[in-house]
């Protein structure tokens, strides 16, 4: 279990540096493009660290200072920090000292993507559209656009370096370097640099082994799948739910005779594929099902209730699960948005999210509490949970801790009742801890209702 206080406490020290010079346009990009994706608190943390960059000027401070500046607790700072890391705006390093000494954290701010990079990024641009709607998306896109100029109507007259500057004899260059710019001038320092901002998708979101296994090396040589192409394939597969065998066809359709894969053409092909598959409906993560590579019950006949539930959660989308739990009614937009945010920001697979939904529904009187869902999701993301089985086992192991999270803001005390089991239940839910806040809520009855609804869905499908 990775509690925030095991990784970070208030007396731990920190310092801030930047991966380059942050500019005014970065503030606009952060506020208008990133904020709808990460939320105002994560943006506030980034802007605070940006201010600290100049104020501290390389000095160290404790996290008490950060808590005072932001007027919030350390758990909030920690959870918002994870969002910044996940979307590629922050790199965090830690210098672990002696066991009884405070840690030293280095927070390295990464600049956001430039506007053109952001709107070319298939995943970020699509989810911005989902968050703000078509009208505001177009307004934001136009705000960061500039009139295009037809350069073919102009003749370039730019002079080269050698046209403007006279050559310097080599011996003078060498002498000058040895006398004036020795390496000792940069000892303990680095020149300011600026890399392209980026966020990372794990390789395991896409089965490249299967993808390459079905491709002829004569048609698509491995060298054609460059690092940029590979990253594009991962993002498109994650966004549109494109399986490896379908991705093979898309790549074959856009590779040219020189074995160059046009990433823009691949993006268009992916969108067209999705529109054909889903009738033009905008892609939604909540419609996904667990990838085959992460199903543990794919070719196994369930023998127990637990295995039956595992197989069910591996083959149903989070949206469909919410619908079945609601007795066939469409899930609320708030619930769908919460689950989609979790899938996008924490990069949890659909089957894992299904376990999260099932678990939270049982423990909180059939309600999806936003903070509770996000806290467990963040823990599972750090634990790199990928399968339904792993999620169920972790839910069982950490049951008491999760219940404490649910109760941590309670005021006063309440009577604790033990769960009375009247029938065999899935092993992963055989937990001995207090009931949810509502004393009238029967977790056993809720579990029965969930099983009945899911059984109805299995029978119909």
PDB file of N, CA and C in Angstrom, residues 26-62:
ATOM      1  N   UNK A  26       2.972  29.862 -22.677  1.00  0.00           N
ATOM      2  CA  UNK A  26       2.789  28.642 -21.891  1.00  0.00           C
ATOM      3  C   UNK A  26       1.670  28.819 -20.870  1.00  0.00           C
ATOM      4  N   UNK A  27       1.603  30.010 -20.262  1.00  0.00           N
ATOM      5  CA  UNK A  27       0.538  30.268 -19.293  1.00  0.00           C
ATOM      6  C   UNK A  27      -0.835  30.161 -19.950  1.00  0.00           C
ATOM      7  N   UNK A  28      -0.947  30.695 -21.172  1.00  0.00           N
ATOM      8  CA  UNK A  28      -2.225  30.624 -21.878  1.00  0.00           C
ATOM      9  C   UNK A  28      -2.575  29.182 -22.235  1.00  0.00           C
ATOM     10  N   UNK A  29      -1.587  28.427 -22.685  1.00  0.00           N
ATOM     11  CA  UNK A  29      -1.833  27.030 -23.038  1.00  0.00           C
ATOM     12  C   UNK A  29      -2.255  26.227 -21.807  1.00  0.00           C
ATOM     13  N   UNK A  30      -1.559  26.458 -20.694  1.00  0.00           N
ATOM     14  CA  UNK A  30      -1.891  25.752 -19.456  1.00  0.00           C
ATOM     15  C   UNK A  30      -3.309  26.077 -18.996  1.00  0.00           C
ATOM     16  N   UNK A  31      -3.639  27.356 -19.033  1.00  0.00           N
ATOM     17  CA  UNK A  31      -4.945  27.798 -18.516  1.00  0.00           C
ATOM     18  C   UNK A  31      -6.101  27.369 -19.413  1.00  0.00           C
ATOM     19  N   UNK A  32      -5.922  27.508 -20.718  1.00  0.00           N
ATOM     20  CA  UNK A  32      -7.042  27.297 -21.634  1.00  0.00           C
ATOM     21  C   UNK A  32      -7.121  25.882 -22.210  1.00  0.00           C
ATOM     22  N   UNK A  33      -5.999  25.196 -22.320  1.00  0.00           N
ATOM     23  CA  UNK A  33      -6.003  23.871 -22.954  1.00  0.00           C
ATOM     24  C   UNK A  33      -5.803  22.731 -21.951  1.00  0.00           C
ATOM     25  N   UNK A  34      -4.901  22.912 -21.004  1.00  0.00           N
ATOM     26  CA  UNK A  34      -4.619  21.836 -20.050  1.00  0.00           C
ATOM     27  C   UNK A  34      -5.584  21.821 -18.859  1.00  0.00           C
ATOM     28  N   UNK A  35      -6.002  22.999 -18.427  1.00  0.00           N
ATOM     29  CA  UNK A  35      -6.849  23.058 -17.238  1.00  0.00           C
ATOM     30  C   UNK A  35      -8.131  22.238 -17.367  1.00  0.00           C
ATOM     31  N   UNK A  36      -8.815  22.249 -18.529  1.00  0.00           N
ATOM     32  CA  UNK A  36     -10.005  21.394 -18.629  1.00  0.00           C
ATOM     33  C   UNK A  36      -9.705  19.904 -18.479  1.00  0.00           C
ATOM     34  N   UNK A  37      -8.461  19.496 -18.702  1.00  0.00           N
ATOM     35  CA  UNK A  37      -8.097  18.083 -18.602  1.00  0.00           C
ATOM     36  C   UNK A  37      -7.622  17.702 -17.211  1.00  0.00           C
ATOM     37  N   UNK A  38      -6.882  18.588 -16.536  1.00  0.00           N
ATOM     38  CA  UNK A  38      -6.286  18.232 -15.248  1.00  0.00           C
ATOM     39  C   UNK A  38      -7.001  18.871 -14.068  1.00  0.00           C
ATOM     40  N   UNK A  39      -7.818  19.863 -14.306  1.00  0.00           N
ATOM     41  CA  UNK A  39      -8.536  20.517 -13.218  1.00  0.00           C
ATOM     42  C   UNK A  39      -7.794  21.729 -12.674  1.00  0.00           C
ATOM     43  N   UNK A  40      -8.527  22.558 -11.942  1.00  0.00           N
ATOM     44  CA  UNK A  40      -7.966  23.832 -11.465  1.00  0.00           C
ATOM     45  C   UNK A  40      -6.930  23.629 -10.374  1.00  0.00           C
ATOM     46  N   UNK A  41      -7.070  22.578  -9.549  1.00  0.00           N
ATOM     47  CA  UNK A  41      -6.113  22.389  -8.453  1.00  0.00           C
ATOM     48  C   UNK A  41      -4.747  21.957  -8.976  1.00  0.00           C
ATOM     49  N   UNK A  42      -4.735  21.094  -9.990  1.00  0.00           N
ATOM     50  CA  UNK A  42      -3.454  20.691 -10.577  1.00  0.00           C
ATOM     51  C   UNK A  42      -2.790  21.890 -11.259  1.00  0.00           C
ATOM     52  N   UNK A  43      -3.598  22.721 -11.922  1.00  0.00           N
ATOM     53  CA  UNK A  43      -3.050  23.926 -12.542  1.00  0.00           C
ATOM     54  C   UNK A  43      -2.482  24.855 -11.468  1.00  0.00           C
ATOM     55  N   UNK A  44      -3.196  24.979 -10.352  1.00  0.00           N
ATOM     56  CA  UNK A  44      -2.722  25.841  -9.262  1.00  0.00           C
ATOM     57  C   UNK A  44      -1.372  25.350  -8.732  1.00  0.00           C
ATOM     58  N   UNK A  45      -1.198  24.045  -8.634  1.00  0.00           N
ATOM     59  CA  UNK A  45       0.080  23.501  -8.165  1.00  0.00           C
ATOM     60  C   UNK A  45       1.193  23.837  -9.155  1.00  0.00           C
ATOM     61  N   UNK A  46       0.913  23.679 -10.450  1.00  0.00           N
ATOM     62  CA  UNK A  46       1.919  23.990 -11.465  1.00  0.00           C
ATOM     63  C   UNK A  46       2.303  25.473 -11.389  1.00  0.00           C
ATOM     64  N   UNK A  47       1.309  26.351 -11.307  1.00  0.00           N
ATOM     65  CA  UNK A  47       1.585  27.776 -11.276  1.00  0.00           C
ATOM     66  C   UNK A  47       2.321  28.175  -9.995  1.00  0.00           C
ATOM     67  N   UNK A  48       2.002  27.501  -8.894  1.00  0.00           N
ATOM     68  CA  UNK A  48       2.703  27.772  -7.642  1.00  0.00           C
ATOM     69  C   UNK A  48       4.168  27.375  -7.750  1.00  0.00           C
ATOM     70  N   UNK A  49       4.430  26.198  -8.318  1.00  0.00           N
ATOM     71  CA  UNK A  49       5.810  25.762  -8.507  1.00  0.00           C
ATOM     72  C   UNK A  49       6.538  26.683  -9.481  1.00  0.00           C
ATOM     73  N   UNK A  50       5.816  27.206 -10.453  1.00  0.00           N
ATOM     74  CA  UNK A  50       6.398  28.157 -11.393  1.00  0.00           C
ATOM     75  C   UNK A  50       6.849  29.418 -10.636  1.00  0.00           C
ATOM     76  N   UNK A  51       6.001  29.887  -9.734  1.00  0.00           N
ATOM     77  CA  UNK A  51       6.370  31.033  -8.906  1.00  0.00           C
ATOM     78  C   UNK A  51       7.554  30.715  -8.000  1.00  0.00           C
ATOM     79  N   UNK A  52       7.553  29.508  -7.430  1.00  0.00           N
ATOM     80  CA  UNK A  52       8.640  29.084  -6.553  1.00  0.00           C
ATOM     81  C   UNK A  52       9.963  28.977  -7.306  1.00  0.00           C
ATOM     82  N   UNK A  53       9.881  28.714  -8.594  1.00  0.00           N
ATOM     83  CA  UNK A  53      11.088  28.598  -9.412  1.00  0.00           C
ATOM     84  C   UNK A  53      11.942  29.859  -9.282  1.00  0.00           C
ATOM     85  N   UNK A  54      11.293  31.023  -9.332  1.00  0.00           N
ATOM     86  CA  UNK A  54      12.023  32.278  -9.211  1.00  0.00           C
ATOM     87  C   UNK A  54      12.242  32.676  -7.758  1.00  0.00           C
ATOM     88  N   UNK A  55      11.257  32.403  -6.918  1.00  0.00           N
ATOM     89  CA  UNK A  55      11.331  32.840  -5.525  1.00  0.00           C
ATOM     90  C   UNK A  55      12.395  32.076  -4.747  1.00  0.00           C
ATOM     91  N   UNK A  56      12.433  30.751  -4.938  1.00  0.00           N
ATOM     92  CA  UNK A  56      13.432  29.937  -4.232  1.00  0.00           C
ATOM     93  C   UNK A  56      14.814  30.074  -4.866  1.00  0.00           C
ATOM     94  N   UNK A  57      14.833  30.196  -6.205  1.00  0.00           N
ATOM     95  CA  UNK A  57      16.098  30.362  -6.927  1.00  0.00           C
ATOM     96  C   UNK A  57      17.120  29.297  -6.537  1.00  0.00           C
ATOM     97  N   UNK A  58      16.685  28.041  -6.569  1.00  0.00           N
ATOM     98  CA  UNK A  58      17.586  26.936  -6.284  1.00  0.00           C
ATOM     99  C   UNK A  58      17.685  26.551  -4.820  1.00  0.00           C
ATOM    100  N   UNK A  59      17.089  27.344  -3.925  1.00  0.00           N
ATOM    101  CA  UNK A  59      17.126  27.016  -2.500  1.00  0.00           C
ATOM    102  C   UNK A  59      16.106  25.923  -2.177  1.00  0.00           C
ATOM    103  N   UNK A  60      16.194  25.374  -0.991  1.00  0.00           N
ATOM    104  CA  UNK A  60      15.286  24.312  -0.556  1.00  0.00           C
ATOM    105  C   UNK A  60      14.262  24.861   0.430  1.00  0.00           C
ATOM    106  N   UNK A  61      13.095  24.202   0.460  1.00  0.00           N
ATOM    107  CA  UNK A  61      12.057  24.556   1.425  1.00  0.00           C
ATOM    108  C   UNK A  61      11.312  23.285   1.809  1.00  0.00           C
ATOM    109  N   UNK A  62      10.599  23.326   2.920  1.00  0.00           N
ATOM    110  CA  UNK A  62       9.805  22.162   3.305  1.00  0.00           C
ATOM    111  C   UNK A  62       8.429  22.252   2.655  1.00  0.00           C
TER     112      UNK A  62
END
